[in-house]
Tab-separated table of C-alpha atoms and ligand atoms in Angstrom:
chain	number	residue	atom	x	y	z
A	10	MET	CA	-21.990	7.161	19.817
A	11	PRO	CA	-24.376	4.758	21.641
A	12	LEU	CA	-22.750	1.461	22.607
A	13	ASN	CA	-25.628	-0.612	21.271
A	14	GLU	CA	-25.090	0.846	17.795
A	15	ILE	CA	-21.468	-0.363	17.898
A	16	TYR	CA	-22.564	-3.749	19.267
A	17	ASN	CA	-24.954	-4.075	16.287
A	18	ILE	CA	-22.160	-3.371	13.814
A	19	VAL	CA	-19.756	-5.753	15.546
A	20	TYR	CA	-22.372	-8.510	15.613
A	21	GLU	CA	-23.186	-7.927	11.957
A	22	SER	CA	-19.453	-8.209	11.214
A	23	ILE	CA	-19.304	-11.451	13.213
A	24	ASP	CA	-22.172	-12.830	11.102
A	25	GLN	CA	-20.186	-12.030	7.949
A	26	PHE	CA	-17.012	-13.430	9.506
A	27	ASN	CA	-18.762	-16.671	10.539
A	28	GLU	CA	-20.269	-17.102	7.101
A	29	ILE	CA	-17.063	-16.508	5.128
A	30	ASN	CA	-14.870	-18.572	7.444
A	31	GLU	CA	-17.395	-21.283	8.333
A	32	ARG	CA	-16.975	-20.441	12.002
A	33	ASN	CA	-19.413	-20.118	14.854
A	34	LEU	CA	-18.055	-17.272	16.939
A	35	GLU	CA	-20.646	-16.480	19.596
A	36	LYS	CA	-22.206	-13.008	19.599
A	37	SER	CA	-21.943	-12.180	23.268
A	38	PRO	CA	-20.021	-9.440	25.125
A	39	ASP	CA	-18.093	-12.122	27.056
A	40	THR	CA	-16.840	-14.033	24.027
A	41	VAL	CA	-13.063	-14.210	24.319
A	42	LEU	CA	-11.531	-13.143	21.023
A	43	PHE	CA	-7.761	-13.194	21.294
A	44	GLY	CA	-5.097	-14.085	23.844
A	45	ALA	CA	-5.538	-16.660	26.614
A	46	GLY	CA	-8.629	-18.756	25.930
A	47	GLY	CA	-9.290	-16.791	22.726
A	48	HIS	CA	-11.311	-18.245	19.885
A	49	LEU	CA	-9.390	-16.545	17.081
A	50	GLU	CA	-6.014	-17.094	15.423
A	51	SER	CA	-4.209	-13.835	14.649
A	52	ILE	CA	-5.119	-13.924	10.948
A	53	GLU	CA	-8.763	-14.514	11.903
A	54	LEU	CA	-8.659	-11.556	14.273
A	55	VAL	CA	-7.312	-9.426	11.408
A	56	THR	CA	-10.142	-10.627	9.158
A	57	LEU	CA	-12.761	-9.734	11.759
A	58	ILE	CA	-11.199	-6.337	12.443
A	59	ILE	CA	-11.218	-5.510	8.724
A	60	GLU	CA	-14.937	-6.436	8.510
A	61	ILE	CA	-15.694	-4.227	11.499
A	62	GLU	CA	-13.656	-1.268	10.166
A	63	ASP	CA	-15.393	-1.495	6.797
A	64	ASN	CA	-18.872	-1.726	8.355
A	65	ILE	CA	-18.156	1.267	10.598
A	66	ASP	CA	-16.951	3.183	7.558
A	67	ASP	CA	-20.089	2.206	5.575
A	68	GLN	CA	-22.648	2.798	8.308
A	69	LEU	CA	-21.178	5.550	10.453
A	70	ASP	CA	-18.870	7.185	7.914
A	71	HIS	CA	-15.908	6.912	10.283
A	72	CYS	CA	-12.640	5.718	8.725
A	73	ILE	CA	-11.000	4.226	11.824
A	74	SER	CA	-7.877	2.153	12.497
A	75	ILE	CA	-8.659	-0.286	15.277
A	76	VAL	CA	-5.134	-1.668	15.308
A	77	SER	CA	-2.848	1.131	16.422
A	78	GLU	CA	-0.155	1.897	18.950
A	79	LYS	CA	-2.884	3.215	21.195
A	80	ALA	CA	-4.711	-0.127	21.001
A	81	MET	CA	-1.528	-1.990	21.865
A	82	SER	CA	-0.844	0.217	24.873
A	83	GLN	CA	-4.247	-0.093	26.574
A	84	SER	CA	-4.027	-1.693	30.037
A	85	VAL	CA	-6.778	-4.118	28.993
A	86	SER	CA	-6.272	-5.352	25.442
A	87	PRO	CA	-9.155	-4.220	23.197
A	88	PHE	CA	-8.943	-7.615	21.522
A	89	GLN	CA	-9.609	-9.633	24.667
A	90	THR	CA	-13.410	-9.907	24.435
A	91	ILE	CA	-16.202	-8.482	22.345
A	92	GLU	CA	-17.007	-6.111	25.195
A	93	THR	CA	-13.456	-4.710	25.396
A	94	LEU	CA	-13.417	-4.328	21.625
A	95	VAL	CA	-16.732	-2.460	21.512
A	96	ASN	CA	-15.650	-0.170	24.355
A	97	TYR	CA	-12.396	0.578	22.577
A	98	ILE	CA	-14.157	1.326	19.281
A	99	GLN	CA	-16.461	3.719	21.098
A	100	LEU	CA	-13.428	5.408	22.635
A	101	ILE	CA	-11.642	5.996	19.331
A	102	ILE	CA	-14.777	7.113	17.525
A	103	THR	CA	-15.543	9.570	20.312
A	104	GLU	CA	-12.020	10.905	20.389
A	105	GLY	CA	-11.827	10.981	16.592
A	106	ASP	CA	-8.302	9.950	17.342
A	107	ASN	CA	-6.977	7.713	14.646
B	21	MET	CA	-9.136	-4.406	-13.695
B	22	ILE	CA	-9.090	-1.785	-10.968
B	23	ILE	CA	-5.539	-0.443	-10.722
B	24	LEU	CA	-4.135	2.024	-8.192
B	25	ILE	CA	-0.925	3.858	-9.089
B	26	THR	CA	0.852	6.173	-6.674
B	27	GLY	CA	2.823	9.146	-7.989
B	28	SER	CA	0.806	9.261	-11.196
B	29	SER	CA	1.018	12.985	-11.928
B	30	ARG	CA	4.189	12.740	-14.022
B	31	GLY	CA	7.148	10.590	-14.984
B	32	ILE	CA	6.843	6.811	-14.885
B	33	GLY	CA	3.589	6.866	-12.892
B	34	ARG	CA	1.857	9.101	-15.410
B	35	TYR	CA	3.004	6.858	-18.267
B	36	LEU	CA	1.742	3.751	-16.430
B	37	ALA	CA	-1.654	5.375	-15.811
B	38	GLU	CA	-2.017	6.135	-19.514
B	39	HIS	CA	-0.736	2.663	-20.434
B	40	TYR	CA	-3.365	0.866	-18.339
B	41	LEU	CA	-6.154	3.315	-19.246
B	42	SER	CA	-5.465	2.644	-22.930
B	43	GLN	CA	-6.065	-1.055	-22.234
B	44	GLY	CA	-9.505	-0.286	-20.795
B	45	HIS	CA	-8.685	-0.594	-17.115
B	46	ILE	CA	-10.009	1.676	-14.375
B	47	VAL	CA	-7.140	3.627	-12.851
B	48	PHE	CA	-6.969	5.453	-9.524
B	49	GLY	CA	-3.977	7.747	-9.183
B	50	CYS	CA	-2.544	10.025	-6.552
B	51	SER	CA	0.224	12.542	-5.958
B	52	ARG	CA	0.677	15.636	-3.824
B	53	SER	CA	-0.304	17.860	-6.730
B	54	THR	CA	-3.720	18.039	-8.308
B	55	ILE	CA	-3.975	17.280	-12.002
B	56	ASN	CA	-6.720	17.810	-14.542
B	57	ASN	CA	-8.734	14.691	-15.115
B	58	TYR	CA	-7.836	13.581	-18.596
B	59	HIS	CA	-9.740	10.293	-18.963
B	60	LYS	CA	-13.195	9.064	-17.956
B	61	ASN	CA	-11.745	5.969	-16.275
B	62	TYR	CA	-9.144	7.908	-14.292
B	63	SER	CA	-9.633	9.505	-10.898
B	64	HIS	CA	-6.944	11.444	-9.107
B	65	THR	CA	-6.623	12.057	-5.381
B	66	PRO	CA	-4.204	14.705	-4.165
B	67	LEU	CA	-2.428	13.272	-1.127
B	68	ASP	CA	0.917	12.618	0.456
B	69	VAL	CA	1.542	8.861	0.351
B	70	ALA	CA	2.792	8.958	3.948
B	71	ASP	CA	-0.427	10.522	5.281
B	72	GLU	CA	-2.178	7.559	6.888
B	73	LYS	CA	-5.583	9.208	7.199
B	74	ALA	CA	-5.632	10.370	3.594
B	75	VAL	CA	-4.453	6.961	2.369
B	76	LYS	CA	-7.179	5.177	4.331
B	77	LYS	CA	-9.754	7.571	2.875
B	78	LEU	CA	-8.601	6.793	-0.651
B	79	PHE	CA	-8.940	3.047	-0.052
B	80	SER	CA	-12.324	3.603	1.545
B	81	SER	CA	-13.544	5.379	-1.598
B	82	ILE	CA	-12.200	2.621	-3.880
B	83	ARG	CA	-13.872	-0.019	-1.715
B	84	LYS	CA	-17.198	1.806	-1.646
B	85	LYS	CA	-17.151	2.315	-5.406
B	86	HIS	CA	-15.737	-0.985	-6.690
B	87	HIS	CA	-15.580	-3.339	-3.676
B	88	LYS	CA	-12.181	-4.522	-4.851
B	89	LEU	CA	-8.677	-3.632	-5.995
B	90	ASP	CA	-6.816	-5.845	-8.457
B	91	VAL	CA	-3.445	-4.133	-8.727
B	92	LEU	CA	-1.432	-1.684	-6.649
B	93	ILE	CA	1.627	-0.024	-8.210
B	94	ASN	CA	3.705	1.722	-5.536
B	95	ASN	CA	5.536	4.081	-7.856
B	96	ALA	CA	5.673	7.367	-5.897
B	97	GLY	CA	9.214	8.112	-4.889
B	98	ILE	CA	11.755	10.847	-4.352
B	99	ALA	CA	15.539	10.865	-4.490
B	100	SER	CA	18.282	13.127	-3.290
B	101	MET	CA	21.897	12.911	-4.272
B	102	ASN	CA	24.339	14.066	-1.666
B	103	HIS	CA	27.452	13.029	0.151
B	104	LEU	CA	26.514	11.545	3.532
B	105	LEU	CA	28.367	14.354	5.325
B	106	LEU	CA	26.143	16.873	3.573
B	107	THR	CA	22.832	15.149	4.215
B	108	PRO	CA	20.447	16.794	6.684
B	109	VAL	CA	18.247	14.551	8.837
B	110	LYS	CA	15.197	16.298	7.341
B	111	THR	CA	16.171	14.979	3.899
B	112	LEU	CA	16.510	11.460	5.238
B	113	GLU	CA	13.125	11.699	6.938
B	114	LYS	CA	11.404	12.956	3.792
B	115	ILE	CA	12.884	10.212	1.636
B	116	MET	CA	12.043	7.461	4.117
B	117	GLN	CA	8.515	8.812	4.587
B	118	THR	CA	7.745	8.896	0.884
B	119	ASN	CA	9.615	5.833	-0.326
B	120	PHE	CA	9.209	3.500	2.637
B	121	THR	CA	6.317	4.641	4.849
B	122	GLY	CA	4.256	5.390	1.739
B	123	THR	CA	4.930	1.982	0.211
B	124	PHE	CA	4.174	0.275	3.532
B	125	LEU	CA	0.865	2.107	4.048
B	126	PHE	CA	-0.369	1.368	0.530
B	127	CYS	CA	0.685	-2.305	0.816
B	128	ARG	CA	-1.152	-2.677	4.115
B	129	GLU	CA	-4.362	-1.009	3.026
B	130	ALA	CA	-4.347	-2.721	-0.378
B	131	ALA	CA	-3.903	-6.134	1.211
B	132	LYS	CA	-6.948	-5.541	3.424
B	133	LEU	CA	-9.045	-4.901	0.328
B	134	MET	CA	-7.466	-7.590	-1.867
B	135	LYS	CA	-7.824	-10.154	0.915
B	136	LYS	CA	-11.597	-10.075	0.509
B	137	ALA	CA	-11.321	-11.359	-3.067
B	138	ASN	CA	-8.434	-13.649	-2.129
B	139	THR	CA	-6.417	-12.278	-5.027
B	140	GLY	CA	-4.321	-9.226	-5.830
B	141	ARG	CA	-1.040	-7.943	-7.222
B	142	ILE	CA	1.310	-5.455	-5.626
B	143	VAL	CA	4.289	-4.018	-7.473
B	144	ASN	CA	6.817	-1.911	-5.568
B	145	PHE	CA	9.605	0.296	-6.910
B	146	THR	CA	13.277	-0.066	-6.083
B	147	THR	CA	16.286	1.097	-8.129
B	148	VAL	CA	19.581	-0.149	-9.527
B	149	ALA	CA	21.228	2.349	-7.150
B	150	LYS	CA	20.564	-0.161	-4.371
B	151	PRO	CA	22.531	-3.202	-5.657
B	152	LEU	CA	25.176	-0.903	-7.164
B	153	ASN	CA	25.712	0.825	-3.792
B	154	LEU	CA	26.146	4.130	-5.558
B	155	GLU	CA	28.119	6.830	-3.780
B	156	GLY	CA	26.034	9.896	-3.081
B	157	GLU	CA	22.843	7.872	-2.960
B	158	ALA	CA	23.138	6.306	0.492
B	159	ILE	CA	19.791	7.504	1.806
B	160	TYR	CA	17.860	6.929	-1.412
B	161	ALA	CA	19.361	3.440	-1.844
B	162	ALA	CA	18.747	2.628	1.842
B	163	SER	CA	15.094	3.629	1.505
B	164	LYS	CA	14.796	1.284	-1.472
B	165	ALA	CA	16.615	-1.493	0.428
B	166	ALA	CA	13.828	-1.125	2.984
B	167	VAL	CA	11.273	-1.404	0.176
B	168	GLU	CA	12.975	-4.590	-1.035
B	169	SER	CA	12.803	-6.210	2.411
B	170	LEU	CA	9.193	-5.135	2.727
B	171	THR	CA	8.513	-6.697	-0.669
B	172	LYS	CA	10.085	-10.031	0.196
B	173	ILE	CA	8.540	-10.368	3.641
B	174	SER	CA	5.078	-9.142	2.672
B	175	ALA	CA	5.202	-11.638	-0.226
B	176	LYS	CA	5.373	-14.372	2.426
B	177	GLU	CA	2.776	-12.846	4.726
B	178	PHE	CA	0.330	-12.087	1.907
B	179	ALA	CA	0.752	-15.379	0.011
B	180	PRO	CA	-1.992	-17.118	2.028
B	181	LEU	CA	-4.278	-14.237	1.068
B	182	GLY	CA	-3.734	-14.846	-2.659
B	183	ILE	CA	-1.704	-11.660	-3.077
B	184	THR	CA	1.652	-11.492	-4.855
B	185	VAL	CA	4.220	-8.783	-4.048
B	186	ASN	CA	7.116	-8.050	-6.383
B	187	ALA	CA	9.378	-5.141	-7.210
B	188	ILE	CA	10.969	-3.564	-10.248
B	189	GLY	CA	14.314	-1.763	-10.124
B	190	PRO	CA	14.673	0.588	-13.064
B	191	THR	CA	17.937	1.911	-14.473
B	192	PRO	CA	18.026	5.665	-15.057
B	193	ILE	CA	15.058	6.788	-17.145
B	194	ASP	CA	14.630	10.395	-18.238
B	195	THR	CA	12.210	11.972	-15.747
B	196	ASP	CA	12.280	14.885	-13.276
B	197	LEU	CA	13.772	12.501	-10.708
B	198	ILE	CA	17.174	12.427	-12.363
B	199	LYS	CA	17.233	15.717	-14.246
B	200	ASN	CA	19.719	17.267	-11.823
B	201	VAL	CA	22.232	14.417	-11.921
B	202	PRO	CA	25.373	15.598	-13.762
B	203	GLU	CA	25.805	13.918	-17.153
B	204	MET	CA	29.221	12.529	-16.234
B	205	LYS	CA	27.843	10.794	-13.143
B	206	MET	CA	25.017	9.387	-15.214
B	207	GLN	CA	27.428	7.927	-17.786
B	208	GLN	CA	29.512	6.296	-15.024
B	209	LEU	CA	26.407	4.734	-13.574
B	210	ILE	CA	25.101	3.446	-16.892
B	211	ALA	CA	28.525	1.937	-17.670
B	212	LYS	CA	28.001	-0.472	-14.746
B	213	GLN	CA	24.991	-2.059	-16.464
B	214	ALA	CA	25.351	-5.087	-18.755
B	215	ILE	CA	23.378	-3.137	-21.338
B	216	ALA	CA	24.830	0.325	-21.012
B	217	LYS	CA	21.941	2.683	-21.801
B	218	LYS	CA	19.076	4.495	-20.165
B	219	GLY	CA	15.790	2.676	-19.819
B	220	SER	CA	12.410	3.633	-21.232
B	221	PHE	CA	8.905	3.809	-19.787
B	222	GLU	CA	8.044	0.756	-21.908
B	223	ASP	CA	10.813	-1.255	-20.208
B	224	VAL	CA	9.059	-0.603	-16.909
B	225	SER	CA	5.527	-1.373	-18.095
B	226	ASN	CA	6.779	-4.597	-19.701
B	227	VAL	CA	7.926	-5.902	-16.305
B	228	ILE	CA	4.756	-4.760	-14.548
B	229	ASP	CA	2.593	-6.320	-17.276
B	230	PHE	CA	4.395	-9.589	-16.538
B	231	TYR	CA	3.929	-9.340	-12.763
B	232	ILE	CA	0.206	-8.618	-13.014
B	233	LYS	CA	-0.867	-11.022	-15.718
B	234	PRO	CA	-3.048	-13.926	-14.548
B	235	GLN	CA	-0.383	-16.528	-15.375
B	236	SER	CA	2.039	-14.885	-12.898
B	237	GLN	CA	0.147	-15.984	-9.804
B	238	PHE	CA	3.176	-18.131	-8.807
B	239	ILE	CA	5.639	-15.232	-9.097
B	240	THR	CA	6.141	-13.442	-5.796
B	241	GLY	CA	8.870	-11.888	-3.624
B	242	GLN	CA	10.962	-11.091	-6.702
B	243	ILE	CA	13.113	-8.057	-7.415
B	244	LEU	CA	13.770	-7.506	-11.111
B	245	TYR	CA	16.399	-4.964	-12.155
B	246	LEU	CA	16.494	-3.572	-15.659
B	247	GLY	CA	19.670	-3.284	-17.677
B	248	GLY	CA	21.636	-6.236	-16.315
B	249	ILE	CA	22.864	-5.557	-12.797
C	20	NAP	N1	13.613	7.862	-13.266
C	20	NAP	C1	14.576	7.074	-12.864
C	20	NAP	O1	15.702	7.177	-13.365
C	20	NAP	C2	14.343	5.996	-11.836
C	20	NAP	C3	15.327	5.014	-11.658
C	20	NAP	C4	15.124	4.011	-10.690
C	20	NAP	C5	13.973	4.010	-9.950
C	20	NAP	N2	13.011	4.991	-10.136
C	20	NAP	C6	11.812	4.933	-9.292
C	20	NAP	O2	10.669	5.081	-10.121
C	20	NAP	C7	9.608	5.715	-9.377
C	20	NAP	C8	9.034	6.854	-10.201
C	20	NAP	O3	10.058	7.784	-10.458
C	20	NAP	P1	9.965	8.910	-11.588
C	20	NAP	O4	11.283	8.930	-12.258
C	20	NAP	O5	8.750	8.774	-12.400
C	20	NAP	O6	9.896	10.232	-10.651
C	20	NAP	P2	9.207	11.633	-10.914
C	20	NAP	O7	9.135	11.928	-12.366
C	20	NAP	O8	9.928	12.580	-10.007
C	20	NAP	O9	7.705	11.405	-10.383
C	20	NAP	C9	7.459	11.061	-9.059
C	20	NAP	C10	5.979	10.973	-8.823
C	20	NAP	O10	5.759	10.684	-7.440
C	20	NAP	C11	4.924	11.676	-6.861
C	20	NAP	N3	5.297	11.881	-5.460
C	20	NAP	C12	6.505	12.222	-4.956
C	20	NAP	N4	6.445	12.317	-3.612
C	20	NAP	C13	5.170	12.043	-3.264
C	20	NAP	C14	4.481	11.986	-2.036
C	20	NAP	N5	5.098	12.220	-0.844
C	20	NAP	N6	3.163	11.661	-2.030
C	20	NAP	C15	2.522	11.420	-3.198
C	20	NAP	N7	3.123	11.444	-4.396
C	20	NAP	C16	4.439	11.756	-4.434
C	20	NAP	C17	5.153	12.910	-7.747
C	20	NAP	O11	4.057	13.811	-7.726
C	20	NAP	P3	3.980	15.100	-6.748
C	20	NAP	O12	5.313	15.770	-6.792
C	20	NAP	O13	2.864	15.901	-7.314
C	20	NAP	O14	3.636	14.591	-5.391
C	20	NAP	C18	5.248	12.263	-9.116
C	20	NAP	O15	3.967	11.995	-9.630
C	20	NAP	C19	10.236	6.151	-8.044
C	20	NAP	O16	9.880	5.227	-7.038
C	20	NAP	C20	11.721	6.088	-8.305
C	20	NAP	O17	12.470	5.855	-7.139
C	20	NAP	C21	13.177	5.979	-11.067
């Protein structure tokens, strides 16, 4: 799965997230999502993750769970930045492991 | 409304499916067994409620078709009556998986879908065996105690999302679930109720109708037992 395809879906999800929540989360790999210096509250992170999971399901026909034990046990949290999130999504899609 | 009922192949779940279909609602049902489709507004998915992948797939298909879910009824459940000393771990695991893990998975996935519309109703199933602390039902009652805690805490967590979560605790009702309970044991149990008789399917649907009606948007985190416990 090419990374840019996942970036497109994540950015599309951020557009939807920004619109629904009247936010202005920046679409850049370095944007800090969650944790120290993060732009999102936990409930906002959940909202964004749900948008992304649904868009991946719609566009790539992959029914994935981004939040999992595996996600929690990564040495770098997948939820740190947009880049870490995209890399993690690519990993679980490739492994078909959810 | 779009209504999802687990364990809808027989017993209370089957009755509830027919009840809501007869009112013109669209009903999604599931159970491990396959059943013949008997109504144009009913679709059945064979799955185990504790199978996360299968559950996610079911929600994905509801979302793609209707973009929403109004009501989830977590009815699927199993029981086993046995003295604690005669209860294998496998039995405990099966009961917890179906009654608790299943209810949890459906609550979680339903809330993701309901959250989008900022409204939704979840009804879970407990039993009078829990407050009555019935001997021989330790594992079954414990699994339903877990469902009750899940109900009360998810009611708090889901309230900001516009979703209510409540539970119904039926008395004995004639279904496959209780057909092997000896009649004497059944009579002893029923005698503990304020109204000493078995319940009916209609007693259950009456409570669920109340939980899901629009005026009940301020009712959440409640456990309602039939029969006067
Ligand atoms: N009847 C009573 O006296 C009574 C009293 C108090 C509470 N309750 C509660 O009411 C609910 C319904 O009970 P009931 O009396 O209608 O029971 P039932 O007649 O035995 O029906 C149970 C339903 O759940 C389904 N089911 C069981 N395990 C499942 C699994 N792992 N995955 C998917 N579906 C599963 C069954 O279908 P498959 O076998 O095809 O999977 C069936 O459709 C339960 O939660 C029960 O604890 C019943």
